[in-house]
């Protein structure tokens, strides 16, 4: 069945009618303990006892494990401008299907998100969509051209949660310095795509033995390293808040580790694909292994894992970058960079990192929950009495096969097509409404229950 055929958006909202989630196990990410707990959601809040005088709609979650709010801080939604690849609505739904209650979207749209009107447009589309909550990042520079700062104060007022020219670096160090100074005044992070565009040149894969063997032009690790080093130096100068996107180079992991030891306000993220794949994959010339930064060597992958384990890399973020099949079905060096990730991120982490024992589940949950929340300056609460109803219920034992038809995203350019993965999202709750539910979770309405 095509996933698009069973969209049931915001049909169940605790603001209209209480919801009961019966039989699930709550996972406490602090201790790793689980306890069986029925949950009632009323007006967006969690209750552990059935509120008196209510007749809730009941969801059977026996066998499910419930995790508090998961957040993906790096998503490309493609609207406005590239709606054939993704819209705010399809991306927010894909996020909810992946178990995410909230996402941050990047401003490399057309027009780019560099004025208040475009921010408001994205927020309105998101409110209408009813999927995961959408937090927009706005451009650092006007038109993402790297030449003049955008009006960061106006953008913050309109709802920007951070600033990024992602997809492109800010090559001018003076402009980056000013951006960090303003970000400090505003209290929002600079979210940096670290890449020296001159060093990267026309490269499309990692510069190394595999790239040479297959005859594709390389991007050296140092394209990332020199910019990460520069921006860390600028943080030292300005005290601005820096978040480094999609770390791929082992040397950048060391730079971030050193910056944190120094006590600088620097955080970083890593993608699921960089954690589990290497540049060996490009030998197939499959453009679903083409992304920026590129897949690197096993020694980098191991350094990224170490960085995740010791807390150097704070967040796991997908860099969900949808492209149409037509755009991707060209020669490798001509294809656009980027792969999707919202609907596979949790399952990939579970299947390839947690289940084989490489990374504890608690580490993955911290990188998808409290650490992203801290980047956004949001409180992050476990599933407890009175807390906002933001959580996801997974069947950790059930497996599924990644196929083009399994996605609700408009695009299917995944590196994991054909993989069998553990972990199915049964239900995602956002602000007390059901933003996603698996077809296997059939709610029972009180009237129906009485009739039977
Ligand atoms: Zn980027």
Tab-separated table of C-alpha atoms and ligand atoms in Angstrom:
chain	number	residue	atom	x	y	z
A	1	UNK	CA	0.000	0.000	0.000
A	2	UNK	CA	1.236	3.456	-0.799
A	3	UNK	CA	1.794	5.393	2.410
A	4	UNK	CA	0.137	8.443	0.889
A	5	UNK	CA	-3.176	6.645	0.728
A	6	UNK	CA	-3.562	6.421	4.491
A	7	UNK	CA	-2.862	9.963	5.572
A	8	UNK	CA	-5.190	10.824	8.399
A	9	UNK	CA	-4.117	14.248	9.400
A	10	UNK	CA	-5.074	15.823	12.704
A	11	UNK	CA	-8.205	13.744	12.855
A	12	UNK	CA	-7.637	13.176	16.539
A	13	UNK	CA	-6.941	16.213	18.614
A	14	UNK	CA	-7.023	16.263	22.406
A	15	UNK	CA	-8.273	19.844	22.240
A	16	UNK	CA	-11.500	18.502	20.709
A	17	UNK	CA	-11.810	15.288	22.664
A	18	UNK	CA	-9.657	13.436	25.235
A	19	UNK	CA	-7.389	10.712	23.877
A	20	UNK	CA	-6.387	7.563	25.718
A	21	UNK	CA	-3.196	5.708	24.829
A	22	UNK	CA	-3.479	2.322	26.417
A	23	UNK	CA	-0.899	-0.317	27.182
A	24	UNK	CA	2.335	1.356	26.070
A	25	UNK	CA	5.616	1.483	27.935
A	26	UNK	CA	7.129	4.842	28.808
A	27	UNK	CA	10.859	5.016	28.302
A	28	UNK	CA	12.748	7.351	30.626
A	29	UNK	CA	15.747	8.598	28.626
A	30	UNK	CA	17.517	9.635	31.826
A	31	UNK	CA	17.624	6.192	33.400
A	32	UNK	CA	16.743	3.945	30.477
A	33	UNK	CA	13.978	2.413	32.584
A	34	UNK	CA	10.613	1.527	31.121
A	35	UNK	CA	7.281	1.264	32.836
A	36	UNK	CA	3.873	0.324	31.590
A	37	UNK	CA	1.627	3.355	31.783
A	38	UNK	CA	-1.704	4.286	30.281
A	39	UNK	CA	-1.801	7.914	29.210
A	40	UNK	CA	-4.670	10.325	28.795
A	41	UNK	CA	-4.195	13.463	26.760
A	42	UNK	CA	-6.545	16.361	27.425
A	43	UNK	CA	-6.126	19.805	25.859
A	44	UNK	CA	-2.545	19.031	24.898
A	45	UNK	CA	-1.434	17.824	28.351
A	46	UNK	CA	-0.433	14.382	29.593
A	47	UNK	CA	-2.322	12.753	32.463
A	48	UNK	CA	-1.558	9.459	34.159
A	49	UNK	CA	-5.103	9.089	35.516
A	50	UNK	CA	-8.285	9.103	33.544
A	51	UNK	CA	-9.862	12.530	33.917
A	52	UNK	CA	-13.289	12.152	35.476
A	53	UNK	CA	-16.372	12.419	33.349
A	54	UNK	CA	-14.545	11.983	30.025
A	55	UNK	CA	-15.112	9.500	27.231
A	56	UNK	CA	-11.811	9.415	25.390
A	57	UNK	CA	-10.961	7.949	22.013
A	58	UNK	CA	-8.802	4.920	22.817
A	59	UNK	CA	-5.613	3.932	20.986
A	60	UNK	CA	-4.250	0.486	21.712
A	61	UNK	CA	-0.486	0.789	22.143
A	62	UNK	CA	0.234	-2.590	23.722
A	63	UNK	CA	3.804	-3.495	22.803
A	64	UNK	CA	4.775	0.099	22.004
A	65	UNK	CA	7.639	2.036	23.575
A	66	UNK	CA	7.017	5.746	24.084
A	67	UNK	CA	9.828	8.291	23.795
A	68	UNK	CA	9.486	11.972	24.677
A	69	UNK	CA	9.651	14.600	21.928
A	70	UNK	CA	12.178	13.923	19.143
A	71	UNK	CA	13.468	16.919	17.166
A	72	UNK	CA	15.328	17.039	13.843
A	73	UNK	CA	17.269	20.297	13.608
A	74	UNK	CA	18.270	19.999	9.940
A	75	UNK	CA	15.535	19.596	7.319
A	76	UNK	CA	15.051	21.025	3.823
A	77	UNK	CA	11.350	21.526	3.106
A	78	UNK	CA	11.741	23.013	-0.424
A	79	UNK	CA	8.740	25.348	-0.104
A	80	UNK	CA	8.535	28.002	-1.411
A	81	UNK	CA	10.093	27.373	-4.799
A	82	UNK	CA	10.725	23.661	-5.216
A	83	UNK	CA	7.353	22.161	-4.292
A	84	UNK	CA	7.810	19.342	-6.802
A	85	UNK	CA	10.410	17.846	-4.404
A	86	UNK	CA	8.754	18.599	-1.038
A	87	UNK	CA	6.267	20.960	0.541
A	88	UNK	CA	5.993	22.142	4.109
A	89	UNK	CA	2.990	19.829	4.473
A	90	UNK	CA	4.590	16.677	3.036
A	91	UNK	CA	7.846	17.296	4.894
A	92	UNK	CA	6.079	17.907	8.204
A	93	UNK	CA	4.069	14.716	7.686
A	94	UNK	CA	7.223	12.750	6.785
A	95	UNK	CA	8.766	14.063	10.008
A	96	UNK	CA	5.794	12.883	12.063
A	97	UNK	CA	5.974	9.499	10.355
A	98	UNK	CA	9.615	9.338	11.406
A	99	UNK	CA	8.570	9.984	15.015
A	100	UNK	CA	9.636	13.635	15.120
A	101	UNK	CA	7.395	16.090	16.955
A	102	UNK	CA	9.389	19.063	15.681
A	103	UNK	CA	11.825	19.969	12.922
A	104	UNK	CA	13.944	22.955	11.952
A	105	UNK	CA	13.761	23.891	8.285
A	106	UNK	CA	16.592	25.429	6.308
A	107	UNK	CA	16.142	28.696	4.409
A	108	UNK	CA	17.587	27.669	1.019
A	109	UNK	CA	14.189	27.954	-0.643
A	110	UNK	CA	13.217	30.184	-3.588
A	111	UNK	CA	12.874	32.905	-2.494
A	112	UNK	CA	15.215	32.171	0.393
A	113	UNK	CA	13.889	32.742	3.909
A	114	UNK	CA	15.576	36.096	4.388
A	115	UNK	CA	12.601	38.320	5.190
A	116	UNK	CA	9.752	38.309	7.680
A	117	UNK	CA	7.085	37.630	5.045
A	118	UNK	CA	8.700	34.355	3.951
A	119	UNK	CA	9.110	33.213	7.565
A	120	UNK	CA	5.437	33.903	8.167
A	121	UNK	CA	4.502	32.039	4.980
A	122	UNK	CA	6.381	28.911	6.114
A	123	UNK	CA	4.872	29.108	9.607
A	124	UNK	CA	1.365	29.463	8.151
A	125	UNK	CA	1.871	26.496	5.832
A	126	UNK	CA	3.118	24.453	8.786
A	127	UNK	CA	0.165	25.398	10.983
A	128	UNK	CA	-2.206	24.339	8.209
A	129	UNK	CA	-0.318	21.090	7.578
A	130	UNK	CA	-0.765	19.594	11.022
A	131	UNK	CA	2.334	17.373	10.897
A	132	UNK	CA	5.390	17.953	13.045
A	133	UNK	CA	5.930	21.449	14.420
A	134	UNK	CA	8.151	23.494	12.083
A	135	UNK	CA	10.803	25.899	13.388
A	136	UNK	CA	12.314	27.946	10.558
A	137	UNK	CA	15.949	28.921	10.382
A	138	UNK	CA	16.467	32.168	8.483
A	139	UNK	CA	19.332	33.224	6.236
A	140	UNK	CA	22.508	34.696	7.688
A	141	UNK	CA	23.048	36.778	4.552
A	142	UNK	CA	20.609	38.381	2.148
A	143	UNK	CA	19.676	35.981	-0.633
A	144	UNK	CA	22.223	33.503	0.814
A	145	UNK	CA	24.788	35.340	-1.266
A	146	UNK	CA	27.310	35.714	1.548
A	147	UNK	CA	27.664	39.431	0.847
A	148	UNK	CA	25.506	41.357	3.325
A	149	UNK	CA	23.836	40.335	6.567
A	150	UNK	CA	20.110	39.713	6.500
A	151	UNK	CA	18.021	41.736	8.963
A	152	UNK	CA	18.555	39.252	11.767
A	153	UNK	CA	16.547	41.218	14.342
A	154	UNK	CA	13.500	41.416	12.075
A	155	UNK	CA	13.809	37.719	11.234
A	156	UNK	CA	14.041	36.749	14.903
A	157	UNK	CA	10.948	38.799	15.646
A	158	UNK	CA	9.074	37.044	12.834
A	159	UNK	CA	9.852	33.621	14.303
A	160	UNK	CA	13.327	32.542	13.134
A	161	UNK	CA	14.895	30.081	15.594
A	162	UNK	CA	18.432	30.344	14.257
A	163	UNK	CA	20.397	31.564	11.248
A	164	UNK	CA	21.959	29.542	8.460
A	165	UNK	CA	23.068	29.872	4.850
A	166	UNK	CA	23.059	26.061	4.731
A	167	UNK	CA	23.897	24.641	1.351
A	168	UNK	CA	26.475	27.392	1.061
A	169	UNK	CA	29.209	28.599	3.395
A	170	UNK	CA	29.657	32.188	4.540
A	171	UNK	CA	33.068	32.652	2.948
A	172	UNK	CA	33.625	36.195	4.218
A	173	UNK	CA	35.034	35.952	7.763
A	174	UNK	CA	34.142	39.556	8.571
A	175	UNK	CA	30.478	38.867	7.776
A	176	UNK	CA	30.571	35.696	9.871
A	177	UNK	CA	32.082	37.697	12.728
A	178	UNK	CA	29.215	40.214	12.583
A	179	UNK	CA	26.656	37.415	12.322
A	180	UNK	CA	28.044	35.810	15.482
A	181	UNK	CA	27.999	39.172	17.276
A	182	UNK	CA	24.365	39.776	16.339
A	183	UNK	CA	23.404	36.197	17.160
A	184	UNK	CA	24.771	36.737	20.648
A	185	UNK	CA	22.651	39.863	21.103
A	186	UNK	CA	19.569	38.123	19.736
A	187	UNK	CA	20.184	34.902	21.644
A	188	UNK	CA	19.841	32.561	18.649
A	189	UNK	CA	22.478	30.220	17.178
A	190	UNK	CA	24.426	30.541	13.945
A	191	UNK	CA	23.938	27.171	12.254
A	192	UNK	CA	26.942	26.794	9.994
A	193	UNK	CA	27.485	24.757	6.848
A	194	UNK	CA	31.279	24.496	7.111
A	195	UNK	CA	32.812	24.259	3.666
A	196	UNK	CA	35.513	26.280	1.964
A	197	UNK	CA	33.968	26.611	-1.484
A	198	UNK	CA	37.368	27.139	-3.139
A	199	UNK	CA	38.813	23.950	-1.641
A	200	UNK	CA	35.626	22.029	-2.427
A	201	UNK	CA	35.664	23.363	-5.985
A	202	UNK	CA	33.671	21.170	-8.337
A	203	UNK	CA	34.183	18.102	-6.157
A	204	UNK	CA	31.259	15.747	-5.707
A	205	UNK	CA	32.694	12.933	-3.539
A	206	UNK	CA	35.227	12.550	-0.731
A	207	UNK	CA	38.799	13.142	-1.922
A	208	UNK	CA	40.392	9.759	-1.347
A	209	UNK	CA	41.285	6.399	-2.840
A	210	UNK	CA	37.725	5.441	-3.773
A	211	UNK	CA	37.026	8.758	-5.480
A	212	UNK	CA	40.226	8.419	-7.489
A	213	UNK	CA	39.413	4.819	-8.431
A	214	UNK	CA	35.949	5.689	-9.740
A	215	UNK	CA	37.188	8.867	-11.411
A	216	UNK	CA	35.051	11.406	-9.537
A	217	UNK	CA	36.391	14.740	-8.362
A	218	UNK	CA	37.014	14.954	-4.632
A	219	UNK	CA	36.232	17.331	-1.773
A	220	UNK	CA	38.996	17.110	0.852
A	221	UNK	CA	38.167	16.891	4.558
A	222	UNK	CA	40.061	20.141	4.907
A	223	UNK	CA	37.273	22.017	3.082
A	224	UNK	CA	35.245	21.389	6.248
A	225	UNK	CA	38.124	21.616	8.731
A	226	UNK	CA	39.401	25.061	7.775
A	227	UNK	CA	35.955	26.632	8.020
A	228	UNK	CA	35.124	24.893	11.310
A	229	UNK	CA	38.482	26.097	12.690
A	230	UNK	CA	37.810	29.636	11.448
A	231	UNK	CA	34.340	29.800	12.947
A	232	UNK	CA	35.513	28.379	16.279
A	233	UNK	CA	38.147	31.127	16.305
A	234	UNK	CA	35.405	33.677	15.614
A	235	UNK	CA	33.369	32.281	18.516
A	236	UNK	CA	36.420	32.824	20.713
A	237	UNK	CA	36.504	36.413	19.454
A	238	UNK	CA	32.788	37.208	19.691
A	239	UNK	CA	31.265	34.867	22.258
A	240	UNK	CA	28.585	34.091	19.644
A	241	UNK	CA	26.707	30.808	19.643
A	242	UNK	CA	27.810	28.388	16.898
A	243	UNK	CA	26.182	25.124	15.832
A	244	UNK	CA	28.143	23.169	13.226
A	245	UNK	CA	26.008	21.267	10.708
A	246	UNK	CA	26.578	17.718	9.461
A	247	UNK	CA	30.143	17.047	10.632
A	248	UNK	CA	31.777	14.547	8.269
A	249	UNK	CA	35.538	14.894	8.846
A	250	UNK	CA	37.404	13.207	11.692
A	251	UNK	CA	39.531	16.329	12.071
A	252	UNK	CA	36.463	18.519	12.565
A	253	UNK	CA	35.344	16.161	15.348
A	254	UNK	CA	38.653	16.931	17.081
A	255	UNK	CA	38.209	20.673	16.541
A	256	UNK	CA	34.759	20.603	18.147
A	257	UNK	CA	36.039	18.459	21.023
A	258	UNK	CA	38.821	20.971	21.666
A	259	UNK	CA	36.423	23.934	21.465
A	260	UNK	CA	34.151	22.320	24.040
A	261	UNK	CA	37.080	21.625	26.352
A	262	UNK	CA	37.848	25.316	26.122
A	263	UNK	CA	34.291	26.049	27.198
A	264	UNK	CA	33.275	27.773	23.960
A	265	UNK	CA	29.543	27.873	23.084
A	266	UNK	CA	29.913	25.431	20.178
A	267	UNK	CA	27.669	22.460	19.388
A	268	UNK	CA	27.589	20.101	16.419
A	269	UNK	CA	25.440	17.564	14.634
A	270	UNK	CA	26.008	14.394	12.619
A	271	UNK	CA	23.696	12.704	10.114
A	272	UNK	CA	22.590	9.073	10.248
A	273	UNK	CA	24.127	8.469	6.799
A	274	UNK	CA	27.558	9.706	7.863
A	275	UNK	CA	27.327	7.486	10.955
A	276	UNK	CA	26.626	4.270	9.045
A	277	UNK	CA	27.937	4.663	5.460
A	278	UNK	CA	31.334	5.298	3.846
A	279	UNK	CA	32.540	6.424	0.429
A	280	UNK	CA	32.797	2.778	-0.698
A	281	UNK	CA	29.131	3.231	-1.674
A	282	UNK	CA	29.911	5.688	-4.467
A	283	UNK	CA	31.537	2.902	-6.487
A	284	UNK	CA	27.972	2.064	-7.598
A	285	UNK	CA	27.585	5.586	-9.063
A	286	UNK	CA	24.168	5.589	-7.367
A	287	UNK	CA	23.266	9.262	-6.952
A	288	UNK	CA	21.391	8.413	-3.742
A	289	UNK	CA	24.850	8.273	-2.151
A	290	UNK	CA	25.683	11.784	-3.308
A	291	UNK	CA	25.359	14.451	-0.657
A	292	UNK	CA	27.266	17.387	0.770
A	293	UNK	CA	29.388	16.895	2.785
A	294	UNK	CA	30.194	13.604	1.059
A	295	UNK	CA	30.408	10.160	2.636
A	296	UNK	CA	33.975	9.811	3.866
A	297	UNK	CA	36.282	6.984	4.946
A	298	UNK	CA	35.852	4.340	7.624
A	299	UNK	CA	38.307	6.239	9.867
A	300	UNK	CA	36.010	9.280	9.668
A	301	UNK	CA	32.921	7.196	10.359
A	302	UNK	CA	34.599	5.744	13.452
A	303	UNK	CA	35.600	9.222	14.636
A	304	UNK	CA	31.992	10.404	14.189
A	305	UNK	CA	30.775	7.461	16.275
A	306	UNK	CA	33.314	8.298	18.985
A	307	UNK	CA	32.220	11.919	18.832
A	308	UNK	CA	28.602	10.898	19.296
A	309	UNK	CA	29.512	8.578	22.172
A	310	UNK	CA	31.593	11.123	24.115
A	311	UNK	CA	29.132	13.976	23.549
A	312	UNK	CA	31.322	15.995	21.165
A	313	UNK	CA	28.582	15.654	18.552
A	314	UNK	CA	25.432	16.784	20.327
A	315	UNK	CA	22.688	16.105	17.820
A	316	UNK	CA	21.743	13.527	15.238
A	317	UNK	CA	20.110	15.500	12.413
A	318	UNK	CA	18.978	14.145	9.069
A	319	UNK	CA	19.877	16.897	6.573
A	320	UNK	CA	16.700	15.624	4.853
A	321	UNK	CA	17.271	16.915	1.307
A	322	UNK	CA	14.512	15.820	-1.066
A	323	UNK	CA	15.107	15.834	-4.825
A	324	UNK	CA	12.808	14.558	-7.556
A	325	UNK	CA	13.643	11.281	-9.274
A	326	UNK	CA	14.168	13.166	-12.537
A	327	UNK	CA	16.721	15.463	-10.925
A	328	UNK	CA	18.627	12.517	-9.449
A	329	UNK	CA	18.509	10.294	-12.565
A	330	UNK	CA	21.540	11.840	-14.242
A	331	UNK	CA	25.281	11.193	-14.240
A	332	UNK	CA	26.764	11.193	-10.743
A	333	UNK	CA	28.757	14.400	-11.127
A	334	UNK	CA	25.724	16.276	-12.504
A	335	UNK	CA	23.181	15.112	-9.906
A	336	UNK	CA	22.109	17.445	-7.097
A	337	UNK	CA	23.541	16.748	-3.669
A	338	UNK	CA	21.383	15.418	-0.873
A	339	UNK	CA	19.364	12.479	0.399
A	340	UNK	CA	16.139	12.179	2.352
A	341	UNK	CA	16.220	11.060	5.969
A	342	UNK	CA	13.175	11.962	8.056
A	343	UNK	CA	11.408	8.624	7.704
A	344	UNK	CA	14.486	6.419	8.143
A	345	UNK	CA	16.560	8.269	10.777
A	346	UNK	CA	15.288	6.577	13.916
A	347	UNK	CA	15.128	3.127	12.319
A	348	UNK	CA	18.663	3.421	10.927
A	349	UNK	CA	19.990	4.446	14.336
A	350	UNK	CA	18.127	1.564	15.967
A	351	UNK	CA	19.092	-1.049	13.376
A	352	UNK	CA	22.704	-0.121	12.646
A	353	UNK	CA	23.852	1.582	15.862
A	354	UNK	CA	21.753	0.501	18.856
A	355	UNK	CA	20.780	-3.103	18.122
A	356	UNK	CA	24.362	-4.223	17.230
A	357	UNK	CA	25.597	-2.569	20.445
A	358	UNK	CA	27.686	0.238	18.912
A	359	UNK	CA	25.750	3.088	20.545
A	360	UNK	CA	23.473	2.944	23.600
A	361	UNK	CA	19.826	3.824	22.966
A	362	UNK	CA	20.117	6.579	25.591
A	363	UNK	CA	22.838	8.288	23.536
A	364	UNK	CA	20.677	8.242	20.414
A	365	UNK	CA	17.682	9.566	22.347
A	366	UNK	CA	19.713	12.408	23.872
A	367	UNK	CA	20.968	13.336	20.394
A	368	UNK	CA	17.390	13.412	19.087
A	369	UNK	CA	15.692	14.946	22.135
A	370	UNK	CA	17.245	17.100	24.858
A	371	UNK	CA	20.269	18.239	22.836
A	372	UNK	CA	18.250	19.575	19.877
A	373	UNK	CA	15.838	21.168	22.376
A	374	UNK	CA	18.777	22.925	24.044
A	375	UNK	CA	19.904	24.272	20.655
A	376	UNK	CA	16.437	25.778	20.266
A	377	UNK	CA	16.460	27.073	23.832
A	378	UNK	CA	13.386	24.974	24.602
A	379	UNK	CA	12.615	23.064	27.771
A	380	UNK	CA	12.601	19.322	27.282
A	381	UNK	CA	10.427	17.238	29.530
A	382	UNK	CA	10.022	13.505	29.936
A	383	UNK	CA	6.598	11.921	29.551
A	384	UNK	CA	5.078	12.845	32.892
A	385	UNK	CA	1.908	14.090	34.522
A	386	UNK	CA	1.055	17.583	33.283
A	387	UNK	CA	3.757	17.681	30.584
A	388	UNK	CA	2.955	18.855	27.044
A	389	UNK	CA	1.816	15.899	24.926
A	390	UNK	CA	4.757	15.619	22.541
A	391	UNK	CA	5.968	12.074	22.095
A	392	UNK	CA	6.323	9.153	19.727
A	393	UNK	CA	5.309	5.529	20.161
A	394	UNK	CA	7.448	2.951	18.362
A	395	UNK	CA	7.191	-0.773	17.863
A	396	UNK	CA	10.906	-1.453	18.303
A	397	UNK	CA	10.570	-5.121	17.370
A	398	UNK	CA	8.654	-4.743	14.130
A	399	UNK	CA	10.637	-4.471	10.901
A	400	UNK	CA	9.843	-2.770	7.611
A	401	UNK	CA	11.449	-2.551	4.204
A	402	UNK	CA	12.454	0.822	2.806
A	403	UNK	CA	10.848	1.204	-0.619
A	404	UNK	CA	9.912	4.219	-2.710
A	405	UNK	CA	6.278	3.467	-1.866
A	406	UNK	CA	6.915	3.493	1.872
A	407	UNK	CA	7.576	7.244	1.957
A	408	UNK	CA	5.075	10.026	2.572
A	409	UNK	CA	7.777	12.515	1.591
A	410	UNK	CA	7.310	13.693	-1.989
A	411	UNK	CA	10.807	12.449	-2.786
A	412	UNK	CA	12.372	9.020	-2.519
A	413	UNK	CA	16.101	9.778	-2.832
A	414	UNK	CA	17.097	7.689	0.171
A	415	UNK	CA	20.459	5.977	0.663
A	416	UNK	CA	18.618	3.139	2.365
A	417	UNK	CA	16.223	1.907	-0.342
A	418	UNK	CA	15.894	-1.861	-0.099
A	419	UNK	CA	17.075	-2.066	3.511
A	420	UNK	CA	15.053	-3.945	6.094
A	421	UNK	CA	14.975	-1.825	9.242
A	422	UNK	CA	13.767	-2.320	12.794
A	423	UNK	CA	11.434	0.189	14.432
A	424	UNK	CA	8.040	1.306	13.183
A	425	UNK	CA	6.458	4.576	14.306
A	426	UNK	CA	3.019	3.648	15.595
A	427	UNK	CA	1.920	7.122	16.621
A	428	UNK	CA	3.403	10.607	16.885
A	429	UNK	CA	1.786	13.159	19.160
A	430	UNK	CA	2.404	16.854	18.567
A	431	UNK	CA	0.882	19.432	20.915
A	432	UNK	CA	-1.728	16.890	21.935
A	433	UNK	CA	-2.864	15.999	18.427
A	434	UNK	CA	-2.104	12.813	16.530
A	435	UNK	CA	0.230	13.943	13.747
A	436	UNK	CA	0.902	10.421	12.540
A	437	UNK	CA	-0.598	7.023	13.210
A	438	UNK	CA	0.312	3.712	11.655
A	439	UNK	CA	-2.559	1.875	9.937
A	440	UNK	CA	-2.190	-0.894	12.544
A	441	UNK	CA	-3.257	1.519	15.293
A	442	UNK	CA	-7.021	1.660	14.974
A	443	UNK	CA	-8.638	3.983	17.490
A	444	UNK	CA	-11.801	2.924	19.265
A	445	UNK	CA	-14.418	5.619	19.626
A	446	UNK	CA	-16.473	5.500	22.810
A	447	UNK	CA	-19.748	5.187	20.901
A	448	UNK	CA	-18.418	2.166	19.016
A	449	UNK	CA	-17.139	0.634	22.254
A	450	UNK	CA	-20.562	0.947	23.848
A	451	UNK	CA	-22.293	-0.583	20.856
A	452	UNK	CA	-20.140	-3.725	20.857
B	1	LIG	ZN1	24.676	21.881	4.650
